[in-house]
PDB file of C-alpha atoms in Angstrom:
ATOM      1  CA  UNK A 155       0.000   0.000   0.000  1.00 44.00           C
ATOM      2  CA  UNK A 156       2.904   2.136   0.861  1.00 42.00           C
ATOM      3  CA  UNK A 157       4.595   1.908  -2.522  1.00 44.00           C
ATOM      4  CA  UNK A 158       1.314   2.235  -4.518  1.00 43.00           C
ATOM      5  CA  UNK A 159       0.566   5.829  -2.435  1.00 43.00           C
ATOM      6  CA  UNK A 160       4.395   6.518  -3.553  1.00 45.00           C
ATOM      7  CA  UNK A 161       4.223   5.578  -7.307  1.00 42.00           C
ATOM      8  CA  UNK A 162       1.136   7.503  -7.349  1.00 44.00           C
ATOM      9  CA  UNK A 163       2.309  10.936  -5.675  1.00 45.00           C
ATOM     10  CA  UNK A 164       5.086  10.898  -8.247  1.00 41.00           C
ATOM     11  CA  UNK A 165       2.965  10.149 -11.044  1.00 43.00           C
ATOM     12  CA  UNK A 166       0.994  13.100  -9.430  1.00 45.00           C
ATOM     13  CA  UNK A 167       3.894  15.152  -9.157  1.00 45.00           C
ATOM     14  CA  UNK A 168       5.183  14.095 -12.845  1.00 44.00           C
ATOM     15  CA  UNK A 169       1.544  15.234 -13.796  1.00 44.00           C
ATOM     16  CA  UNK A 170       1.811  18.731 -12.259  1.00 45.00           C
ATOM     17  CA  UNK A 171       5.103  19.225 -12.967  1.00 47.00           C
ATOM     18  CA  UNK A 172       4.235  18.504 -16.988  1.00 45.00           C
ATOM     19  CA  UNK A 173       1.383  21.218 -16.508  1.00 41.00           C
ATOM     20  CA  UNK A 174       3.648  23.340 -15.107  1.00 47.00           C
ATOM     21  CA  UNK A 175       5.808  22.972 -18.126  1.00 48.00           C
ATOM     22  CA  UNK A 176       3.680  23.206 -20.625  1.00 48.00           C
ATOM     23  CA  UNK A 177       2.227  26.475 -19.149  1.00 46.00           C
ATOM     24  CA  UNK A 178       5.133  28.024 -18.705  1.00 48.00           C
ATOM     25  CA  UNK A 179       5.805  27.551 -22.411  1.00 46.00           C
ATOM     26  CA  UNK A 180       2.377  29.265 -23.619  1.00 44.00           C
ATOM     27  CA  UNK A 181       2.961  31.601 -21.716  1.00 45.00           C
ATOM     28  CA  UNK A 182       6.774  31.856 -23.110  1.00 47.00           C
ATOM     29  CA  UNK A 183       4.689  31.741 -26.715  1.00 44.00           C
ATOM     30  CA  UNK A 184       2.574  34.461 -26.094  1.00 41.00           C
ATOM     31  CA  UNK A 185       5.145  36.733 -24.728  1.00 39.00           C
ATOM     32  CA  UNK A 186       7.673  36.241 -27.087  1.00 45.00           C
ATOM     33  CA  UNK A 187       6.196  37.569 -30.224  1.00 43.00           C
ATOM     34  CA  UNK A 188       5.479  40.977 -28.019  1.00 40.00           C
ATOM     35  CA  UNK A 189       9.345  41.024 -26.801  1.00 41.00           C
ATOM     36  CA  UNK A 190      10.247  40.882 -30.465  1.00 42.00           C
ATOM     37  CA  UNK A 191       7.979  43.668 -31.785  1.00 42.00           C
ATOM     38  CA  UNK A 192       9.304  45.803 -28.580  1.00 46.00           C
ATOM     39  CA  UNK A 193      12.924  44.778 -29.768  1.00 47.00           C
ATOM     40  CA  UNK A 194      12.212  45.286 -33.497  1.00 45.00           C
ATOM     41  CA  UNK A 195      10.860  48.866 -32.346  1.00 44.00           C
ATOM     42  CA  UNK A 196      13.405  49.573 -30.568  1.00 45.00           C
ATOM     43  CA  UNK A 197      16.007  48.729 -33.207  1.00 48.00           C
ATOM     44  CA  UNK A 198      13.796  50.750 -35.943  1.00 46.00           C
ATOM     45  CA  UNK A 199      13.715  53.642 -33.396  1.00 46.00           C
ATOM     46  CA  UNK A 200      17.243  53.466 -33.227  1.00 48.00           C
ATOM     47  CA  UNK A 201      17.892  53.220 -36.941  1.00 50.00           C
ATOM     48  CA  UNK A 202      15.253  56.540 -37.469  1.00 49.00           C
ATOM     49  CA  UNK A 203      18.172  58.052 -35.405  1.00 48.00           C
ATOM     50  CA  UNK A 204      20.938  57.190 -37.068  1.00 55.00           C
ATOM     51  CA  UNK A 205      19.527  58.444 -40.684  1.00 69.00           C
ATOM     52  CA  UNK A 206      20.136  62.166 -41.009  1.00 75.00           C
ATOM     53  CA  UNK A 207      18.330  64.186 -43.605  1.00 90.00           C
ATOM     54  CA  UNK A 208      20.920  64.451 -46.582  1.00 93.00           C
ATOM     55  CA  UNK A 209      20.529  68.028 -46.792  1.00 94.00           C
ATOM     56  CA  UNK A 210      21.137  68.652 -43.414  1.00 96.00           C
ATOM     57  CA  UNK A 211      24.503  66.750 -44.140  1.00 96.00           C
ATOM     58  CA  UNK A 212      25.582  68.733 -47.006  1.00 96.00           C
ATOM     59  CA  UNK A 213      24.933  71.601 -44.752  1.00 96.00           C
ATOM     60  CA  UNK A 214      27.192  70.073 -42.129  1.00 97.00           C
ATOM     61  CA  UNK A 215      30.104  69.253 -44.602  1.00 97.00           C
ATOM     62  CA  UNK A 216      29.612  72.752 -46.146  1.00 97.00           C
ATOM     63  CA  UNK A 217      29.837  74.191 -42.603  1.00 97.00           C
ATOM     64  CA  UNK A 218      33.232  72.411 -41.818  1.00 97.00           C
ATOM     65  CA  UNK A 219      34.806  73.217 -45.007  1.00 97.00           C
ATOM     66  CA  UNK A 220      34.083  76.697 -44.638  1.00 97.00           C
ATOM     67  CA  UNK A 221      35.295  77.291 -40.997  1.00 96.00           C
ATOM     68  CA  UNK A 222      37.964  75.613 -42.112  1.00 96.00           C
ATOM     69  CA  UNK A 223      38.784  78.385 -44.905  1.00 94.00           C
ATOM     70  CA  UNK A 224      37.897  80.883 -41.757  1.00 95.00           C
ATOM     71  CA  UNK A 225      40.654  79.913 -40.022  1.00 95.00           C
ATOM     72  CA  UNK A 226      42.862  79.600 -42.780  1.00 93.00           C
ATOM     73  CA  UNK A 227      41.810  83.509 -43.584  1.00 91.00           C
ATOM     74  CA  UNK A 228      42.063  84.754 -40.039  1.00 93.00           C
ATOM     75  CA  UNK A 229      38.744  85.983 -40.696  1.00 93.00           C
ATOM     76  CA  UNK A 230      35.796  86.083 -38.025  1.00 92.00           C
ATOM     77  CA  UNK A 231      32.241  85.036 -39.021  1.00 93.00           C
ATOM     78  CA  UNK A 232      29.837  82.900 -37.194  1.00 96.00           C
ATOM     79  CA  UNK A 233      28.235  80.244 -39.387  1.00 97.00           C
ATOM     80  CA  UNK A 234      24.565  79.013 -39.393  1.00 97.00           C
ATOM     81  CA  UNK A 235      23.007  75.901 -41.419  1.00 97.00           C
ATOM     82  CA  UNK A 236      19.182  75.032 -42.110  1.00 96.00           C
ATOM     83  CA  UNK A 237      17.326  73.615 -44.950  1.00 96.00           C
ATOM     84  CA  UNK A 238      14.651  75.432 -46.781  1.00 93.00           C
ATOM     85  CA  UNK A 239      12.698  74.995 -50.245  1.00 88.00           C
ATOM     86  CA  UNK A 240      14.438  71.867 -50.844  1.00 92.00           C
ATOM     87  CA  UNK A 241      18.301  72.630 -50.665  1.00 93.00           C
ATOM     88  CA  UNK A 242      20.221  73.356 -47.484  1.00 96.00           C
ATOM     89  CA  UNK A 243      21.324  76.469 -47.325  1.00 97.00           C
ATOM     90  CA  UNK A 244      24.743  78.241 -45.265  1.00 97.00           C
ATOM     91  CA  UNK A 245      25.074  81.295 -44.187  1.00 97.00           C
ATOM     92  CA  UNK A 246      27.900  83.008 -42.505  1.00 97.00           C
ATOM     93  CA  UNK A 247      27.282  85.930 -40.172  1.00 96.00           C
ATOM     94  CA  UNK A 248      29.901  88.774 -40.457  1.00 94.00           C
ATOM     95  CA  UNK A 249      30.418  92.619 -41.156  1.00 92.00           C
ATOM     96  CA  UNK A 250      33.065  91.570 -43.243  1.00 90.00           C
ATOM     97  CA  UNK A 251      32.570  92.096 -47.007  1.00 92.00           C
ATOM     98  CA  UNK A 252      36.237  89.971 -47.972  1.00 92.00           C
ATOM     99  CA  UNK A 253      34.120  86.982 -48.893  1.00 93.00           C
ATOM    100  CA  UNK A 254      31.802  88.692 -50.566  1.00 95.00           C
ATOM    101  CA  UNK A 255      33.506  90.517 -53.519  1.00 94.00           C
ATOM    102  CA  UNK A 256      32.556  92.755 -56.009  1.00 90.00           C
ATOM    103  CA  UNK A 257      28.839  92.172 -57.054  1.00 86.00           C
ATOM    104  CA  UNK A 258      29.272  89.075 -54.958  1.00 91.00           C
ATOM    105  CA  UNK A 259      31.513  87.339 -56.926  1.00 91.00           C
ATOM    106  CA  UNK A 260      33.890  85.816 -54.111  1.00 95.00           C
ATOM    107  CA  UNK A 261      31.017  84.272 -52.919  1.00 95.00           C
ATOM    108  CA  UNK A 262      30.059  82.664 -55.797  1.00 93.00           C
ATOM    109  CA  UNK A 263      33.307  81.273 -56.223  1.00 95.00           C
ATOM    110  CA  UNK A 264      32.658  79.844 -52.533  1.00 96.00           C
ATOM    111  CA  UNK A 265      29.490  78.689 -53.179  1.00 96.00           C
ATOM    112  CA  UNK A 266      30.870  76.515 -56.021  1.00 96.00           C
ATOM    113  CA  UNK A 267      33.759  75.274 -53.755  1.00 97.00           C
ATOM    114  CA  UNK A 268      31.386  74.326 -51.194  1.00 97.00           C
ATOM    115  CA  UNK A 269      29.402  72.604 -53.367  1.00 97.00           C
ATOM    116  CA  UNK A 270      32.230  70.868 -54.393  1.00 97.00           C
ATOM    117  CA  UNK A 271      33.448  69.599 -51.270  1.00 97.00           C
ATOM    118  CA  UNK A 272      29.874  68.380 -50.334  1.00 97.00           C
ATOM    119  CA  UNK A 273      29.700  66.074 -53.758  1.00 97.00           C
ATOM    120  CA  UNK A 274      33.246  65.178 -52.410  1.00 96.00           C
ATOM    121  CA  UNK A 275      32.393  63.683 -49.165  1.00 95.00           C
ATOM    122  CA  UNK A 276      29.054  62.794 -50.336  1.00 95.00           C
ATOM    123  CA  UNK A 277      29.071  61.751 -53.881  1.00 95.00           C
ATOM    124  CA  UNK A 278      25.888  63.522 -54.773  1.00 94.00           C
ATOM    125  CA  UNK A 279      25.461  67.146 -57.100  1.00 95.00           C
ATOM    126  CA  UNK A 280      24.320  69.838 -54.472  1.00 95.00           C
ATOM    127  CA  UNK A 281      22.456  72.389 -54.634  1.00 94.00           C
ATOM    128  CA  UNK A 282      23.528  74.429 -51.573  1.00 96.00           C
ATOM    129  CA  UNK A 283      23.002  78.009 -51.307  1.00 96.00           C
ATOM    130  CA  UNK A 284      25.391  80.220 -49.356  1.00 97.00           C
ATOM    131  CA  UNK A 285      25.415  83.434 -48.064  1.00 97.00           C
ATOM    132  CA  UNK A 286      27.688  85.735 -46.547  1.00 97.00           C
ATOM    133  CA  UNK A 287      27.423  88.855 -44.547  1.00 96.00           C
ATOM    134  CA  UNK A 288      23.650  89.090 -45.588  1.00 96.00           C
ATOM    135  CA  UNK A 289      24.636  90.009 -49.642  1.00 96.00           C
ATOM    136  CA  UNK A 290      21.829  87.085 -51.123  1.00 94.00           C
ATOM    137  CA  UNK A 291      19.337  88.528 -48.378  1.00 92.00           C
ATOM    138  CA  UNK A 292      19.674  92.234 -49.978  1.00 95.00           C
ATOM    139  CA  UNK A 293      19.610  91.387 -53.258  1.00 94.00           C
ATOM    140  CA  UNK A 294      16.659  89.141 -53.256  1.00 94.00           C
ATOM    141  CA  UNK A 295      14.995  92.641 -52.280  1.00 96.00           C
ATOM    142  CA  UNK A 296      16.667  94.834 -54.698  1.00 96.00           C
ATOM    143  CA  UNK A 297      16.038  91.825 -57.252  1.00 97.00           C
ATOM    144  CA  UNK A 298      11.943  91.922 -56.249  1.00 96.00           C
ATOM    145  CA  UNK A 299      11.768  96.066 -56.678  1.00 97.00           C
ATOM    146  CA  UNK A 300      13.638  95.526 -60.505  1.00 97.00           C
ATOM    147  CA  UNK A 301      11.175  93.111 -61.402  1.00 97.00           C
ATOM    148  CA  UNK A 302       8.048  94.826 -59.986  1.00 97.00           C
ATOM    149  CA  UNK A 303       8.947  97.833 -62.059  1.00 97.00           C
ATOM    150  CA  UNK A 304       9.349  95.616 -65.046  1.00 97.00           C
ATOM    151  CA  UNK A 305       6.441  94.245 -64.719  1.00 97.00           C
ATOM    152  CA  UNK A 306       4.520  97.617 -64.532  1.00 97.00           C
ATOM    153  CA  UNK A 307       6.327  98.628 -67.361  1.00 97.00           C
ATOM    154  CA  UNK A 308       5.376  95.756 -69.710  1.00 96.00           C
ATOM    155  CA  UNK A 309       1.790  96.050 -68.508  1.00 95.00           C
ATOM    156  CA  UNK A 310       1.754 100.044 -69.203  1.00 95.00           C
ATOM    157  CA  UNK A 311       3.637  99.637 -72.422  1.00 94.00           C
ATOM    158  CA  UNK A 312       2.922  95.975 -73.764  1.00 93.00           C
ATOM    159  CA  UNK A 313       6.217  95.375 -74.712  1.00 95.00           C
ATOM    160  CA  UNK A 314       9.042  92.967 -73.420  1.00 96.00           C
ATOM    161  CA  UNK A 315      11.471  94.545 -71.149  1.00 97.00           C
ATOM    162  CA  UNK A 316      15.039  93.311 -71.305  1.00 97.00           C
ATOM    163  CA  UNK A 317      16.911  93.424 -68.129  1.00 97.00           C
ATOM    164  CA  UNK A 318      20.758  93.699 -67.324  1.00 95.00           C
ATOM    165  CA  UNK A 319      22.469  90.069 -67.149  1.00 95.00           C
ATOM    166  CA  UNK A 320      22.036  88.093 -63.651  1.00 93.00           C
ATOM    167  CA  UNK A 321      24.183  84.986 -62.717  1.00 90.00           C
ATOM    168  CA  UNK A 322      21.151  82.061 -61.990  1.00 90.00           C
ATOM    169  CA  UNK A 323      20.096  82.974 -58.232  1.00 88.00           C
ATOM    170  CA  UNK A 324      19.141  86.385 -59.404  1.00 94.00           C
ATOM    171  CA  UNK A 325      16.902  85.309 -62.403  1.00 95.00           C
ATOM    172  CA  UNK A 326      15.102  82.813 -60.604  1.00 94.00           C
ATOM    173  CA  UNK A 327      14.310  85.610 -58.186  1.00 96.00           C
ATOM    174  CA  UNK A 328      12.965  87.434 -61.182  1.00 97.00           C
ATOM    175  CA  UNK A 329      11.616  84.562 -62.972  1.00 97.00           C
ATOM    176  CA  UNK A 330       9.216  83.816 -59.769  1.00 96.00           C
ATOM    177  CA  UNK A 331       8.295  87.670 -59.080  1.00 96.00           C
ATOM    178  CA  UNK A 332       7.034  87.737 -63.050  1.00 96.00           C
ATOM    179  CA  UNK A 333       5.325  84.117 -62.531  1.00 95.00           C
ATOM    180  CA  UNK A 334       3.824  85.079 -59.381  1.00 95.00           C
ATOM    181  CA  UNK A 335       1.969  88.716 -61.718  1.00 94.00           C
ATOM    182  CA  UNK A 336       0.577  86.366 -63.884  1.00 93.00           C
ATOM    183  CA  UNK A 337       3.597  87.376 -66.798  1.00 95.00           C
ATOM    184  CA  UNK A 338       5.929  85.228 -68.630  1.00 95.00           C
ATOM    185  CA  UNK A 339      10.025  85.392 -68.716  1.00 97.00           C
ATOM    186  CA  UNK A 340      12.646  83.795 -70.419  1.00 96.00           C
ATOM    187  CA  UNK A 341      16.340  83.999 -70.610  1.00 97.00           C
ATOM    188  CA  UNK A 342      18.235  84.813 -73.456  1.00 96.00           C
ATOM    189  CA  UNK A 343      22.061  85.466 -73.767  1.00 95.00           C
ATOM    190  CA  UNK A 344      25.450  83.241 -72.395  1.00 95.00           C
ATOM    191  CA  UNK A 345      26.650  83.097 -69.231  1.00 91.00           C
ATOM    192  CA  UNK A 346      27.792  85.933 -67.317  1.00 87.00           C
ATOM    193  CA  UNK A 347      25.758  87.764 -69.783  1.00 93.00           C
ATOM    194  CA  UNK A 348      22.828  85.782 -69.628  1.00 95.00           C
ATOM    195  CA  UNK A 349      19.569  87.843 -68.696  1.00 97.00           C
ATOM    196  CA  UNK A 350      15.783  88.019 -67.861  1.00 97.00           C
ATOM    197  CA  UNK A 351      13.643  88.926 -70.530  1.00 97.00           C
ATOM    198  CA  UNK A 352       9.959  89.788 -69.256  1.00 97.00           C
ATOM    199  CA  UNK A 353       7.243  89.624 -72.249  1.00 96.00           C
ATOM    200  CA  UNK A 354       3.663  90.480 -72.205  1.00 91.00           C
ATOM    201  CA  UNK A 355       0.590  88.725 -71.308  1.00 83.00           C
ATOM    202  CA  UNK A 356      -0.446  86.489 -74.074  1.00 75.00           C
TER     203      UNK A 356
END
């Protein structure tokens, strides 16, 4: 009698402990796919992080190459990044005209050198507009007045009003000022002569 209570409290125990088991490993089941997703989110989270917005990198690497050329120049100039309309954009903060040149010319040439050393690092054409001391800023408004007049003139005399030639930033400006009256323009010409020609509603 003795050994049959014994056989059967381990075939009891053998019973429970196989319940025991086999719960634990639903319950393993059902929190195991959860664990994962909070993993996988985690890992995605951590990826979103690590993927910076390629214009805000070409803004960096712009940025670096020109403090760089700061130093090198012993010139002073605080330098600010951000992205807007689609291209990043750099602008350095001085009184300092050095950079700027005649008619902005030095900082074209920088512009084009920046660009350059972004599509070095990055491999990719840029777009990246520059500014320095607050020249692009002024001219966009000095850019808007020319072709407001223009475009009174054209509507007063109906005839197509040739401007003086513009290196690309300025004619855009133009070219959206005349869009935005309801006008037409076109360029004509070669570059650095290459101009805005404003024409008549059709």
């Amino acid at each position: 009698m003795s050994e049959e209570l014994t056989t059967d409290e381990v075939e009891n125990q053998s019973s429970e402990e196989a319940v025991e088991s086999e719960a634990m490993a639903e319950q393993d089941q059902a929190l195991g796919p959860a664990e994962e997703t909070d993993q996988t989110a985690v890992e995605s989270s951590d990826d979103d992080d690590d993927q910076e917005d390629p214009l805000d990198t070409e803004g960096d690497v712009a940025a670096d190459y020109l403090e760089e050329l700061l130093d090198i120049a012993d010139l002073d100039g605080d330098i600010d990044t951000y992205v807007e309309g689609g291209r990043a954009h750099v602008s350095i903060v001085t009184d300092n005209q050095t950079l700027v040149g005649r008619d902005g010319e030095v900082l074209d040439a920088l512009q084009e050198l920046s660009r350059l050393a972004v599509m070095t690092e990055t491999g990719h054409r840029s777009r990246l507009m520059l500014d320095i001391a607050g020249h692009r800023d002024r001219r966009r408004k000095e850019l808007q007045v020319l072709a407001h007049d223009a475009i009174a003139e054209v509507k007063t005399a109906g005839e197509a009003v040739r401007l003086a030639p513009m290196n690309p930033f300025e004619r855009k400006i133009v070219h959206d000022a005349v869009a935005e009256a309801g006008l037409v323009s076109e360029s004509e010409g070669v570059e650095p002569k290459r101009r805005v020609v404003v024409l008549p509603a059709q």
